[in-house]
Short mmCIF file of C-alpha atoms in Angstrom, two decimals:
data_model
loop_
_atom_site.label_atom_id
_atom_site.label_comp_id
_atom_site.label_asym_id
_atom_site.label_seq_id
_atom_site.Cartn_x
_atom_site.Cartn_y
_atom_site.Cartn_z
CA MET N 85 3.75 -23.86 -29.46
CA VAL N 86 3.97 -20.25 -30.65
CA VAL N 87 5.75 -17.97 -28.22
CA LYS N 88 6.67 -14.44 -29.20
CA THR N 89 9.06 -12.14 -27.39
CA ILE N 90 8.82 -8.42 -27.94
CA PRO N 91 11.86 -6.70 -29.54
CA PRO N 92 14.56 -5.45 -27.10
CA GLN N 93 13.45 -1.83 -27.07
CA PHE N 94 10.13 -2.95 -25.60
CA TYR N 95 11.49 -5.81 -23.53
CA ILE N 96 11.77 -5.96 -19.75
CA LYS N 97 13.62 -9.02 -18.52
CA PRO N 98 11.34 -11.04 -16.25
CA CYS N 99 12.53 -11.79 -12.74
CA THR N 100 13.76 -15.34 -12.33
CA SER N 101 12.33 -15.65 -8.81
CA SER N 102 9.33 -17.81 -8.03
CA ILE N 103 5.73 -16.68 -8.23
CA MET N 104 4.86 -14.19 -5.49
CA GLU N 105 1.11 -14.58 -5.83
CA THR N 106 -1.44 -16.31 -8.03
CA ARG N 107 -4.92 -14.88 -8.44
CA THR N 108 -7.86 -16.49 -10.20
CA THR N 109 -9.97 -13.50 -11.16
CA SER N 110 -12.70 -15.74 -12.51
CA THR N 111 -13.14 -19.33 -13.64
CA ASP N 112 -11.73 -18.20 -16.97
CA VAL N 113 -8.59 -16.22 -16.10
CA SER N 114 -5.63 -16.61 -13.75
CA ILE N 115 -2.87 -14.11 -12.99
CA GLU N 116 0.65 -14.90 -11.78
CA ILE N 117 2.30 -11.96 -10.02
CA HIS N 118 6.11 -11.93 -9.98
CA ALA N 119 8.55 -9.33 -8.69
CA ASP N 120 8.65 -7.29 -11.90
CA TYR N 121 6.19 -8.85 -14.30
CA VAL N 122 2.67 -10.28 -14.41
CA LYS N 123 1.47 -13.22 -16.48
CA LYS N 124 -2.22 -13.34 -17.40
CA SER N 125 -3.57 -16.63 -18.77
CA TYR N 126 -6.93 -17.32 -20.33
CA HIS N 127 -7.82 -20.93 -19.50
CA THR N 128 -7.94 -23.23 -22.50
CA ASN N 129 -9.61 -26.27 -20.91
CA ILE N 130 -13.06 -24.85 -20.23
CA GLY N 131 -16.38 -25.06 -22.01
CA ASN N 132 -16.42 -21.50 -23.34
CA PHE N 133 -13.01 -21.77 -25.02
CA PRO N 134 -14.09 -19.85 -28.18
CA LEU N 135 -15.07 -16.82 -26.10
CA GLN N 136 -11.80 -17.05 -24.15
CA ARG N 137 -9.92 -17.07 -27.44
CA VAL N 138 -11.72 -13.95 -28.61
CA LYS N 139 -11.03 -12.10 -25.35
CA PHE N 140 -7.36 -13.12 -25.38
CA LEU N 141 -6.87 -11.97 -28.98
CA ARG N 142 -8.71 -8.70 -28.30
CA GLU N 143 -6.47 -7.91 -25.34
CA LEU N 144 -3.34 -8.89 -27.22
CA GLU N 145 -4.34 -6.70 -30.18
CA ALA N 146 -4.90 -3.78 -27.82
CA TYR N 147 -1.49 -4.14 -26.14
CA GLU N 148 0.25 -4.44 -29.51
CA ARG N 149 -1.52 -1.29 -30.74
CA PHE N 150 -0.60 0.59 -27.57
CA LYS N 151 3.03 -0.45 -28.02
CA LYS N 152 3.02 0.67 -31.64
CA ILE N 153 1.61 4.13 -30.92
CA GLY N 154 3.67 4.69 -27.77
CA ALA N 155 0.95 4.78 -25.10
CA GLU N 156 2.67 5.58 -21.80
CA PHE N 157 -0.31 4.75 -19.58
CA VAL N 158 -0.36 0.97 -20.13
CA PRO N 159 2.09 -1.71 -18.93
CA ASN N 160 4.78 -2.75 -21.40
CA LEU N 161 4.01 -5.94 -23.28
CA ILE N 162 6.89 -8.36 -22.67
CA ALA N 163 5.81 -11.57 -24.39
CA TYR N 164 2.81 -13.72 -25.27
CA ASP N 165 1.99 -17.34 -26.04
CA ILE N 166 -0.68 -17.92 -28.68
CA ASP N 167 -1.23 -21.61 -27.84
CA LEU N 168 -1.43 -21.15 -24.07
CA GLN N 169 -3.33 -17.87 -24.43
CA SER N 170 -1.05 -16.01 -22.03
CA ILE N 171 0.19 -12.43 -21.97
CA THR N 172 3.24 -11.33 -19.96
CA LEU N 173 3.30 -7.68 -18.91
CA GLU N 174 5.39 -5.27 -16.93
CA ARG N 175 4.19 -5.23 -13.33
CA ILE N 176 2.64 -1.92 -12.32
CA GLU N 177 2.48 -1.16 -8.61
CA GLY N 178 0.25 1.50 -7.11
CA ILE N 179 -3.25 2.07 -5.77
CA ASP N 180 -6.51 1.83 -7.66
CA ILE N 181 -9.29 4.42 -7.82
CA CYS N 182 -11.40 2.58 -5.24
CA GLU N 183 -8.52 2.65 -2.74
CA ILE N 184 -7.99 6.36 -3.39
CA LEU N 185 -11.64 7.14 -2.73
CA GLU N 186 -11.57 5.34 0.61
CA ASN N 187 -9.23 8.09 1.84
CA CYS N 188 -9.47 10.90 -0.70
CA SER N 189 -8.11 13.60 1.64
CA GLU N 190 -4.59 12.33 0.86
CA TYR N 191 -4.97 12.81 -2.91
CA ASP N 192 -5.77 15.54 -5.41
CA LEU N 193 -8.92 14.23 -7.08
CA ASN N 194 -8.80 16.86 -9.80
CA ARG N 195 -5.32 15.65 -10.69
CA ILE N 196 -6.60 12.07 -10.95
CA ILE N 197 -9.40 13.29 -13.23
CA ASP N 198 -6.80 15.16 -15.34
CA HIS N 199 -5.09 11.84 -15.98
CA ILE N 200 -8.36 10.08 -16.85
CA ILE N 201 -9.28 12.82 -19.33
CA HIS N 202 -5.82 12.62 -20.89
CA ILE N 203 -6.12 8.84 -21.34
CA ASP N 204 -9.61 9.25 -22.78
CA SER N 205 -8.35 11.79 -25.32
CA PHE N 206 -5.54 9.45 -26.37
CA LEU N 207 -7.97 6.56 -26.84
CA TYR N 208 -10.39 8.71 -28.82
CA LYS N 209 -7.75 10.15 -31.15
CA ASN N 210 -6.36 6.67 -31.85
CA ASN N 211 -9.75 4.98 -32.44
CA ILE N 212 -9.52 2.65 -29.45
CA ASN N 213 -12.78 1.83 -27.71
CA CYS N 214 -12.50 0.59 -24.12
CA LEU N 215 -16.02 -0.76 -23.82
CA TYR N 216 -15.76 -1.59 -20.13
CA THR N 217 -13.36 -0.14 -17.56
CA SER N 218 -13.47 -0.78 -13.84
CA PRO N 219 -12.13 1.78 -11.31
CA LYS N 220 -9.95 -1.06 -10.01
CA GLU N 221 -8.22 -1.18 -13.41
CA LEU N 222 -6.87 2.37 -13.07
CA ILE N 223 -3.66 2.25 -11.04
CA TYR N 224 -2.11 5.44 -9.69
CA GLN N 225 1.57 5.76 -8.85
CA VAL N 226 1.67 8.56 -6.30
CA GLU N 227 5.42 9.29 -6.38
CA MET N 228 5.48 9.43 -10.20
CA ASP N 229 2.07 11.15 -10.45
CA LYS N 230 1.17 8.67 -13.17
CA LEU N 231 -2.05 6.79 -13.89
CA PHE N 232 -2.07 3.41 -15.66
CA LEU N 233 -4.96 1.69 -17.40
CA LEU N 234 -5.09 -2.12 -17.27
CA ASP N 235 -7.19 -4.97 -18.68
CA PHE N 236 -8.31 -4.80 -22.31
CA GLU N 237 -10.35 -7.91 -22.97
CA TYR N 238 -13.31 -5.67 -23.85
CA THR N 239 -11.28 -3.23 -25.93
CA PHE N 240 -11.71 -2.78 -29.67
CA VAL N 241 -9.28 -1.03 -32.02
CA ASN N 242 -10.33 0.95 -35.09
CA GLU N 243 -13.80 1.63 -33.71
CA TYR N 244 -16.12 4.39 -34.85
CA PHE N 245 -17.87 4.41 -31.46
CA HIS N 246 -16.04 5.39 -28.29
CA GLN N 247 -16.94 5.11 -24.63
CA ILE N 248 -16.23 8.15 -22.46
CA LEU N 249 -13.73 6.88 -19.91
CA LEU N 250 -14.58 9.32 -17.12
CA GLU N 251 -18.27 8.38 -17.27
CA ASN N 252 -17.36 4.70 -17.41
CA ILE N 253 -15.47 5.09 -14.15
CA TYR N 254 -17.89 7.04 -11.97
CA GLN N 255 -20.92 5.11 -13.27
CA ASN N 256 -19.30 1.70 -12.69
CA PRO N 257 -21.25 -0.50 -10.21
CA LYS N 258 -18.05 -1.21 -8.26
CA MET N 259 -18.05 2.40 -7.09
CA LYS N 260 -21.05 1.56 -4.89
CA ARG N 261 -18.80 -0.68 -2.80
CA ILE N 262 -16.76 2.30 -1.61
CA ASN N 263 -17.45 2.90 2.07
CA ASN N 264 -16.37 6.54 2.15
CA VAL N 265 -19.55 8.11 0.80
CA ARG N 266 -18.21 11.66 1.14
CA CYS N 267 -15.18 10.94 -1.04
CA LEU N 268 -17.27 9.05 -3.57
CA ASP N 269 -19.78 11.89 -3.86
CA GLU N 270 -16.96 14.43 -4.20
CA PHE N 271 -15.34 12.43 -7.00
CA VAL N 272 -18.61 11.96 -8.88
CA GLU N 273 -19.50 15.66 -8.64
CA LEU N 274 -16.02 16.73 -9.73
CA SER N 275 -16.15 14.26 -12.62
CA LYS N 276 -19.49 15.59 -13.84
CA ARG N 277 -18.21 19.16 -13.74
CA ARG N 278 -15.09 18.15 -15.66
CA LEU N 279 -16.95 16.41 -18.51
CA ILE N 280 -16.78 19.67 -20.42
CA ASP N 281 -13.00 19.12 -20.63
CA VAL N 282 -13.40 15.72 -22.30
CA GLU N 283 -12.40 15.59 -25.97
CA LYS N 284 -15.51 16.43 -28.09
CA TYR N 285 -17.77 15.41 -25.25
CA HIS N 286 -21.08 16.77 -26.59
CA TYR N 287 -20.40 15.52 -30.12
CA ARG N 288 -19.65 12.04 -28.77
CA LYS N 289 -22.79 12.01 -26.61
CA VAL N 290 -25.01 12.95 -29.56
CA LYS N 291 -23.26 10.42 -31.78
CA THR N 292 -23.68 7.71 -29.15
CA TYR N 293 -27.39 8.50 -28.84
CA LEU N 294 -27.97 8.34 -32.58
CA LEU N 295 -25.95 5.14 -33.03
CA SER N 296 -27.79 3.49 -30.14
CA LYS N 297 -31.11 4.30 -31.80
CA LEU N 298 -29.82 2.56 -34.93
CA GLY N 299 -28.56 -0.42 -32.92
CA MET N 300 -25.01 0.28 -34.07
CA ILE N 301 -23.08 0.38 -30.80
CA ARG N 302 -21.48 -2.37 -28.80
CA LYS N 303 -22.73 -3.44 -25.43
CA LYS N 304 -20.77 -4.86 -22.53
CA GLY N 305 -20.12 -8.56 -22.93
CA THR N 306 -20.05 -8.48 -26.74
#
């Protein structure tokens, strides 16, 4: 069994208490939530094991790259187990974008968008393509005014093609589940107006169009 622990400067000692909660996000993945860390495991005893392996290695590669380049908007990678296909991460507490938009009057939506644009710029400059991002994978810590991005099983490093994070968020189908239509509409309109602030937005849109015509871009699920 290959288990690797991250060097001390990146290490957060896991709590020794029992599991607080276990979530099975799909038939393929389970998440153990502890007091100060989270353990995500890709199931190894299912029929689509090769795909699980690919997704696990993709996410692990992303977290290792983020650690190397000092990304402050992702949880710290604590440890991982190659054989069991598990990743142990710092636990991030906060509220996701969907929760914010259910009661947007309590939050500065432009400030949230500032954070999303900042993360997008960091990803673009470091050649990291987050192919799919759900609004529930952006966690905001109100007291710290800090936004975290989670879940990287559809993330590719050293990519020539880059998704635009802000568009990925407001166009995500999960946004349709938000009951507060007024807040949702306000966020979408603000996001569209702020696209001009996205790093090389027009260049990236033209590039995406041309690459799609050539069949040279990734699609969700690949």
